[in-house]
CSV table of C-alpha atoms in Angstrom, one decimal:
chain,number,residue,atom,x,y,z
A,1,UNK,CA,-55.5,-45.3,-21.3
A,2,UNK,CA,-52.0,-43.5,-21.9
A,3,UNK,CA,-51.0,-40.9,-19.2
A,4,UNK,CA,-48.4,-39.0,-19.9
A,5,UNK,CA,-46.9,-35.9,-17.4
A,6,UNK,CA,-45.4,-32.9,-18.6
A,7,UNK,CA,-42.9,-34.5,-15.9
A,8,UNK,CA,-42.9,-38.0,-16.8
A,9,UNK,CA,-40.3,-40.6,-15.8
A,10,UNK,CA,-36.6,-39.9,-16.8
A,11,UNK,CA,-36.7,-42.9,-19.2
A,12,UNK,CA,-40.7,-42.2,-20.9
A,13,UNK,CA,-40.6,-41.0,-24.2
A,14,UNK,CA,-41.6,-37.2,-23.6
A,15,UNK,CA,-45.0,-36.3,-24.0
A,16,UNK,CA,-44.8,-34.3,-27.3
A,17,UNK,CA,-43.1,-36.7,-29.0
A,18,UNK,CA,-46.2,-39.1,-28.1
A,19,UNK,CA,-47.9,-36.3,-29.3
A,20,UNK,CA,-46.5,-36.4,-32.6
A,21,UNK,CA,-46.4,-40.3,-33.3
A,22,UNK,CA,-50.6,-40.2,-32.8
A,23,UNK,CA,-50.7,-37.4,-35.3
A,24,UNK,CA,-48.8,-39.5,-37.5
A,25,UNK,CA,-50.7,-42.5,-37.6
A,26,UNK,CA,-53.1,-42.6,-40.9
A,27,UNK,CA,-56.7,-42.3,-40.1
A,28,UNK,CA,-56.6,-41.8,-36.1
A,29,UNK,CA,-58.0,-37.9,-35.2
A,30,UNK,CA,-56.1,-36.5,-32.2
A,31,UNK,CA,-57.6,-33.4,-30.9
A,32,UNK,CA,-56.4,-31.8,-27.9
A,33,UNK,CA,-58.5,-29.2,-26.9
A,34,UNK,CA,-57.5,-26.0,-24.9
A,35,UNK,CA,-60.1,-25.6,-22.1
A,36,UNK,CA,-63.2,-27.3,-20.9
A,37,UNK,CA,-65.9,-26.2,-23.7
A,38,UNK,CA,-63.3,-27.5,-26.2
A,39,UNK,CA,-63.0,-31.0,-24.5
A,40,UNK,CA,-67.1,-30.9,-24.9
A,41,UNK,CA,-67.2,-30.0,-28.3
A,42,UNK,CA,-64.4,-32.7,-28.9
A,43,UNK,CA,-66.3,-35.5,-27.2
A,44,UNK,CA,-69.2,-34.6,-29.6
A,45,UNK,CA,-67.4,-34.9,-32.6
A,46,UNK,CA,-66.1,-38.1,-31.4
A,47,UNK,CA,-69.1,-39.9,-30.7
A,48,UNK,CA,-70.2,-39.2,-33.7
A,49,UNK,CA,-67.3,-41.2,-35.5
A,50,UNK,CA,-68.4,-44.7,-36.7
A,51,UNK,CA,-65.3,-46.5,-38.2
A,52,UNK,CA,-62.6,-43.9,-37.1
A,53,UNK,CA,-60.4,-44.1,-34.1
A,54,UNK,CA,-59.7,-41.3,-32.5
A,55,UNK,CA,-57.4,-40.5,-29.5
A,56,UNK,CA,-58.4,-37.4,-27.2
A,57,UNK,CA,-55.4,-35.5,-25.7
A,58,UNK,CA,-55.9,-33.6,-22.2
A,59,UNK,CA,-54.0,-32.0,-19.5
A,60,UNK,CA,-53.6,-32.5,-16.1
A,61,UNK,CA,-52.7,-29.2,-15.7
A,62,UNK,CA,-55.3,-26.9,-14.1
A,63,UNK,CA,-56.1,-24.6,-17.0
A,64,UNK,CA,-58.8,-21.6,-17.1
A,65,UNK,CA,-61.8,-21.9,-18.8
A,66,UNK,CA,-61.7,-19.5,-21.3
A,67,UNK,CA,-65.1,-17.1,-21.3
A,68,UNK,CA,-67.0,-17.6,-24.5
A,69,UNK,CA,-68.8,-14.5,-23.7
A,70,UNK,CA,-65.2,-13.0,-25.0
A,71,UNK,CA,-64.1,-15.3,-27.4
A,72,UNK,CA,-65.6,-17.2,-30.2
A,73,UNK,CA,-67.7,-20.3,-29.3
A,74,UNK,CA,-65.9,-24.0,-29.2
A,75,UNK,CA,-68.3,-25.4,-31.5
A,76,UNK,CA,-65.7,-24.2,-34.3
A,77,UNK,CA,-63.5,-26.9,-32.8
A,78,UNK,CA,-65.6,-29.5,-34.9
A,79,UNK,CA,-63.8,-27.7,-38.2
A,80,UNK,CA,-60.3,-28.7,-36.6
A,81,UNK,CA,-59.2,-25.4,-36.3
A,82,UNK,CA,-60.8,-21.5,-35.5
A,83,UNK,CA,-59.9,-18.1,-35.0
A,84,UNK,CA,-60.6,-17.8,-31.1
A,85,UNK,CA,-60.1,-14.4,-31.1
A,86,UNK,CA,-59.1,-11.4,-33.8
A,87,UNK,CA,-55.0,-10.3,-33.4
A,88,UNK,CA,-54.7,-6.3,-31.5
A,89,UNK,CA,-52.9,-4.2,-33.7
């Protein structure tokens, strides 16, 4: 396991940089989920890979879970990508 910190050492490569050399390896799935019910949903999808790697990017930060009462469930995660919530005009 990798940890990185959004305040890492002075000499560590930074974080989104790490970021971006897992998204660029062929065939490895990188998700990095938002809140709690992502990294769920996440997990799921992952277990169910057979002859993929995968690497799963969270936070240490403390962030909110967001209220799916509100916003569109996190079983859209599966699909990559979702609308969480329609734009105000």
């Amino acid at each position: 396991m990798t940890r990185l910190g959004w305040q890492g050492r002075a000499h560590a490569t930074s974080p989104l940089k790490q970021l971006i050399s897992l998204r660029a390896v062929p065939g490895l799935i990188v998700p990095r989920p938002a809140d709690a019910n992502e990294v769920v949903e996440c997990w799921r999808v992952i277990m169910k890979l057979s002859h993929q790697p995968a690497a799963l990017i969270l936070t240490r930060q403390a962030l909110p879970t967001l209220d799916r009462s509100k916003y569109a469930p996190a079983s859209g995660t599966e699909n990559g990508a979702y609308v969480l919530a329609d734009a105000k005009r």
